[in-house]
Coordinates of C-alpha atoms in Angstrom, one line a residue:
M1 CA -1.3 -33.1 -3.5
N2 CA -2.2 -29.4 -3.5
K3 CA -0.7 -27.3 -6.2
T4 CA 1.9 -24.7 -5.2
I5 CA 1.6 -21.3 -6.9
A6 CA 4.5 -18.9 -6.6
F7 CA 4.5 -15.1 -6.9
F8 CA 7.6 -13.0 -7.6
D9 CA 8.0 -9.3 -7.4
S10 CA 10.7 -6.7 -6.7
G11 CA 8.8 -6.0 -3.5
I12 CA 5.3 -6.2 -2.1
G13 CA 3.5 -5.3 -5.4
G14 CA 2.5 -8.9 -6.2
I15 CA 0.7 -9.4 -2.9
P16 CA -2.7 -8.3 -4.2
Y17 CA -2.4 -11.0 -6.9
L18 CA -1.7 -13.7 -4.4
I19 CA -4.6 -12.6 -2.3
H20 CA -7.0 -12.4 -5.3
L21 CA -6.2 -16.0 -6.3
R22 CA -6.2 -17.3 -2.7
N23 CA -9.7 -15.8 -2.4
I24 CA -10.7 -17.9 -5.4
K25 CA -8.8 -21.1 -4.6
S26 CA -7.9 -21.3 -0.9
D27 CA -6.7 -24.9 -1.0
F28 CA -3.6 -24.1 -3.1
N29 CA -0.2 -23.6 -1.4
Y30 CA 1.0 -20.1 -2.0
V31 CA 4.6 -18.9 -1.9
Y32 CA 5.9 -15.4 -2.4
L33 CA 9.4 -13.9 -3.0
A34 CA 10.1 -10.2 -2.7
D35 CA 13.4 -9.2 -4.1
N36 CA 14.0 -6.5 -1.5
A37 CA 17.8 -6.7 -2.2
N38 CA 17.3 -5.2 -5.6
F39 CA 14.2 -3.0 -5.2
P40 CA 13.3 -1.0 -7.3
Y41 CA 13.4 -2.5 -10.8
G42 CA 11.8 0.4 -12.7
I43 CA 15.0 2.5 -12.8
K44 CA 17.4 -0.3 -13.7
T45 CA 18.7 -1.3 -17.1
G46 CA 17.0 -4.3 -18.9
E47 CA 20.2 -6.3 -18.7
T48 CA 20.5 -5.8 -15.0
I49 CA 16.9 -6.7 -14.4
K50 CA 17.3 -9.9 -16.5
E51 CA 20.4 -11.0 -14.5
I52 CA 18.9 -10.4 -11.0
V53 CA 15.5 -11.9 -11.9
L54 CA 16.8 -15.1 -13.4
S55 CA 19.1 -15.6 -10.4
A56 CA 16.4 -15.1 -7.9
I57 CA 13.9 -17.3 -9.7
G58 CA 16.4 -20.1 -9.9
R59 CA 16.8 -20.0 -6.1
F60 CA 13.0 -19.7 -5.6
I61 CA 12.3 -22.8 -7.7
E62 CA 14.9 -24.8 -5.9
K63 CA 13.4 -23.8 -2.5
T64 CA 9.7 -24.1 -3.2
S65 CA 9.2 -26.4 -6.3
P66 CA 6.2 -24.5 -7.6
D67 CA 3.7 -25.8 -10.2
V68 CA 3.2 -22.3 -11.7
I69 CA 5.1 -19.0 -11.2
V70 CA 3.5 -15.6 -11.5
I71 CA 5.9 -12.8 -12.3
A72 CA 3.8 -10.3 -10.5
C73 CA 5.8 -7.3 -11.6
N74 CA 5.1 -5.5 -14.9
T75 CA 8.7 -4.4 -15.4
A76 CA 10.1 -7.9 -14.7
T77 CA 7.5 -9.4 -17.1
V78 CA 8.3 -7.1 -19.9
V79 CA 12.1 -7.6 -19.6
T80 CA 12.5 -11.2 -18.6
L81 CA 9.5 -13.4 -19.4
P82 CA 10.9 -14.9 -22.6
Y83 CA 14.2 -15.8 -21.0
L84 CA 12.6 -17.4 -18.0
R85 CA 10.4 -19.6 -20.2
E86 CA 13.5 -20.6 -22.2
K87 CA 15.6 -21.4 -19.1
Y88 CA 13.2 -23.1 -16.7
N89 CA 10.8 -26.0 -17.5
I90 CA 7.9 -24.6 -15.6
P91 CA 4.8 -22.5 -16.6
F92 CA 5.2 -18.8 -16.1
V93 CA 2.4 -16.2 -16.0
G94 CA 3.3 -12.6 -16.7
V95 CA 1.6 -9.4 -15.7
V96 CA 1.2 -6.9 -18.5
P97 CA -0.7 -3.6 -18.5
A98 CA -4.4 -4.2 -19.2
V99 CA -4.4 -1.9 -22.2
K100 CA -6.5 -4.2 -24.4
P101 CA -9.6 -4.3 -22.1
A102 CA -9.3 -0.6 -21.4
A103 CA -9.2 0.2 -25.1
S104 CA -12.1 -2.0 -25.8
I105 CA -14.5 -0.4 -23.3
S106 CA -13.3 3.3 -23.4
E107 CA -16.0 5.5 -24.7
N108 CA -14.0 8.6 -25.5
K109 CA -10.9 6.6 -26.7
R110 CA -8.6 8.4 -24.3
I111 CA -7.0 6.1 -21.7
G112 CA -4.2 6.5 -19.2
L113 CA -1.3 4.2 -18.3
F114 CA 0.1 4.6 -14.8
A115 CA 3.4 2.6 -14.6
T116 CA 7.1 2.6 -13.9
N117 CA 9.7 4.4 -16.0
K118 CA 10.8 1.1 -17.5
T119 CA 7.3 -0.1 -18.4
V120 CA 6.3 3.2 -19.9
S121 CA 9.4 3.5 -22.1
D122 CA 9.8 -0.1 -23.1
S123 CA 9.1 -1.1 -26.7
Y124 CA 6.9 -4.0 -25.5
T125 CA 4.5 -1.4 -24.1
D126 CA 4.5 0.5 -27.4
N127 CA 3.8 -2.7 -29.3
L128 CA 0.9 -3.5 -26.8
I129 CA -0.6 -0.1 -27.4
S130 CA -0.1 -0.3 -31.2
Q131 CA -1.7 -3.8 -31.3
F132 CA -4.7 -3.3 -29.0
A133 CA -5.2 0.5 -28.6
G134 CA -4.4 1.9 -32.0
N135 CA -7.7 3.7 -32.0
C136 CA -7.0 5.4 -28.7
E137 CA -5.0 8.2 -27.3
V138 CA -2.9 6.7 -24.6
Y139 CA -1.4 9.0 -22.0
K140 CA 1.5 7.6 -19.9
Y141 CA 2.6 8.7 -16.5
A142 CA 5.5 7.3 -14.5
D143 CA 6.9 8.3 -11.1
P144 CA 9.5 6.0 -9.4
N145 CA 8.9 8.0 -6.2
I146 CA 5.4 6.6 -6.0
V147 CA 6.5 3.0 -6.2
S148 CA 9.1 3.6 -3.5
F149 CA 6.5 5.4 -1.3
I150 CA 4.1 2.4 -1.6
E151 CA 6.9 -0.1 -0.9
N152 CA 8.5 1.7 2.1
K153 CA 6.2 4.3 3.6
M154 CA 2.5 3.9 2.6
F155 CA 1.5 1.5 5.4
E156 CA 3.0 3.9 8.0
S157 CA 1.3 7.0 6.5
D158 CA -2.1 8.4 7.0
N159 CA -4.7 8.9 4.3
K160 CA -3.9 12.6 3.7
E161 CA -0.3 11.8 3.2
I162 CA -1.1 9.1 0.7
M163 CA -3.6 11.4 -1.2
D164 CA -1.1 14.3 -1.3
F165 CA 1.5 12.0 -2.8
L166 CA -0.8 10.7 -5.5
L167 CA -2.4 14.0 -6.4
P168 CA 0.0 15.0 -9.2
A169 CA -0.6 11.7 -11.0
A170 CA -4.4 11.9 -10.5
N171 CA -4.4 15.5 -11.8
Y172 CA -2.4 14.5 -14.9
F173 CA -5.0 11.9 -16.0
I174 CA -7.9 14.3 -15.1
E175 CA -6.4 17.0 -17.3
K176 CA -6.0 14.5 -20.2
D177 CA -9.7 13.8 -20.0
V178 CA -9.2 10.0 -19.9
D179 CA -12.1 7.7 -19.0
H180 CA -10.0 4.7 -18.0
V181 CA -6.7 4.4 -16.2
V182 CA -4.6 1.2 -16.4
L183 CA -2.6 0.4 -13.4
G184 CA 0.6 -0.8 -15.1
C185 CA 2.6 -1.5 -12.0
T186 CA 1.5 -4.1 -9.5
H187 CA 2.4 -1.8 -6.5
F188 CA -0.4 0.5 -7.7
L189 CA -3.1 -1.9 -6.7
F190 CA -2.6 -0.9 -3.1
I191 CA -3.6 2.7 -4.1
H192 CA -6.6 1.7 -6.1
D193 CA -9.2 3.0 -3.6
T194 CA -7.3 6.3 -3.0
L195 CA -7.1 7.0 -6.7
E196 CA -10.8 6.2 -7.1
N197 CA -11.5 8.9 -4.5
L198 CA -9.2 11.4 -6.3
F199 CA -10.7 10.7 -9.7
P200 CA -14.1 12.0 -10.9
Q201 CA -16.7 9.3 -11.3
K202 CA -16.3 9.0 -15.0
I203 CA -12.7 7.7 -14.7
K204 CA -12.6 4.0 -14.1
I205 CA -9.5 2.0 -13.0
I206 CA -8.4 -1.3 -14.6
D207 CA -5.8 -3.8 -13.5
S208 CA -4.8 -7.3 -14.5
R209 CA -5.8 -9.5 -11.4
E210 CA -8.7 -11.2 -13.2
G211 CA -6.6 -12.1 -16.3
V212 CA -3.7 -13.4 -14.2
S213 CA -5.9 -15.5 -12.0
R214 CA -7.8 -17.0 -14.9
Q215 CA -4.5 -17.9 -16.7
V216 CA -3.2 -19.7 -13.6
L217 CA -6.4 -21.7 -13.3
R218 CA -6.3 -22.6 -17.0
I219 CA -2.7 -23.8 -16.6
I220 CA -3.6 -26.2 -13.8
S221 CA -6.8 -27.1 -15.6
D222 CA -9.2 -25.9 -12.9
T223 CA -11.7 -24.6 -15.4
D224 CA -14.7 -25.0 -13.1
T225 CA -13.3 -22.6 -10.5
C226 CA -12.2 -20.3 -13.3
A227 CA -15.7 -20.1 -14.7
R228 CA -17.3 -19.4 -11.3
F229 CA -15.5 -16.5 -9.9
S230 CA -16.5 -12.9 -10.4
L231 CA -13.9 -10.0 -10.3
R232 CA -16.5 -7.3 -9.6
R233 CA -17.9 -9.1 -6.6
R234 CA -14.5 -9.8 -5.1
C235 CA -13.1 -6.3 -5.7
A236 CA -15.9 -4.8 -3.7
V237 CA -13.8 -5.8 -0.6
S238 CA -10.5 -4.0 0.2
I239 CA -7.3 -6.0 -0.3
E240 CA -6.6 -6.1 3.5
D241 CA -10.2 -7.3 4.3
T242 CA -10.0 -9.9 1.6
A243 CA -6.6 -11.1 2.9
K244 CA -8.1 -11.7 6.3
Q245 CA -11.2 -13.4 4.9
T246 CA -9.3 -15.8 2.7
A247 CA -6.7 -16.8 5.2
W248 CA -9.3 -18.4 7.4
D249 CA -11.9 -21.1 6.9
S250 CA -15.2 -19.5 7.6
D251 CA -16.8 -22.9 8.3
T252 CA -14.4 -24.2 10.9
G253 CA -12.8 -21.0 12.1
S254 CA -9.3 -22.6 11.5
K255 CA -6.4 -21.2 9.5
I256 CA -6.1 -22.4 5.8
N257 CA -2.8 -23.2 4.3
D258 CA 0.0 -20.9 5.5
S259 CA 1.1 -18.7 2.6
A260 CA 4.9 -18.4 2.8
F261 CA 6.6 -15.0 2.3
Y262 CA 10.4 -14.9 1.5
L263 CA 12.9 -12.1 1.0
T264 CA 16.2 -12.0 -0.9
S265 CA 18.0 -10.0 1.8
S266 CA 17.9 -9.9 5.6
S267 CA 19.5 -6.5 5.7
V268 CA 17.0 -4.3 3.8
N269 CA 13.9 -3.4 5.9
N270 CA 13.6 -6.9 7.2
D271 CA 11.4 -6.1 10.1
Y272 CA 9.2 -3.9 8.0
Y273 CA 8.6 -6.6 5.5
K274 CA 7.7 -9.1 8.3
K275 CA 5.0 -6.7 9.4
I276 CA 3.7 -6.3 5.9
A277 CA 3.5 -10.1 5.5
E278 CA 1.7 -10.4 8.8
R279 CA -0.7 -7.7 7.8
F280 CA -1.8 -9.6 4.8
M281 CA -1.9 -13.0 6.5
I282 CA 1.2 -14.4 4.9
K283 CA 3.8 -16.3 7.0
Y284 CA 7.3 -14.8 6.9
S285 CA 9.5 -17.7 6.1
G286 CA 13.1 -16.4 5.7
I287 CA 15.6 -15.6 3.0
I288 CA 16.1 -17.2 -0.4

């Protein structure tokens, strides 16, 4: 029987992780839960995030019986991962800022961290920087308005609107003379290409899709697939183009497994989320 891989986020931010792994391993079953009832997480207290995530994950497990759950949200990972692993007898993979690889390849030892307020201020992030980037200057930037913009407006905005919204963040990192920027919020993967256009060529962008995908494959002991895939080759294609490619079997022209997309509320932007799911070739499947 095919494995079922679950992805959880406060909203749509985890979709690029699902698409990335689906591109590598199309014969898994993929399920996704967006906690639209409680979006955004980045401005909530740790205790509130813990309560809502544990509750939602319990319902998600009961509904989908996954083999692995990816907490595809940096804030939820930082706050809740130990509690989830203690409460539920199922493997969890978290998403943490890719500070370690950024620090290891930075030439001028000045890196940026672009994340939510909660991730930027949490002691977990400070420990991550201390452990893996102690020899670097790390410049943090958080703006909850950007997360909300990506979640609720980006896919109905033109390119100029998106670039104008991101310009203050881009200018901050340019002024700090960083050579790598870590995307420490999963939502920011949707703006990867726009940021690349705003940055000078010397600033490279790093995210955690490769590490998360590898960890899922390790857990399910699919080491052959893990060894074969190449992040650089796959990231040459946009998220939307990749989603369309990986939802269809190129040999037979038929649809691969339906990836299921769930919400936690029917009253918060329900129709909008249905359109987003369809855009990324994921079947809207109801409320959990």
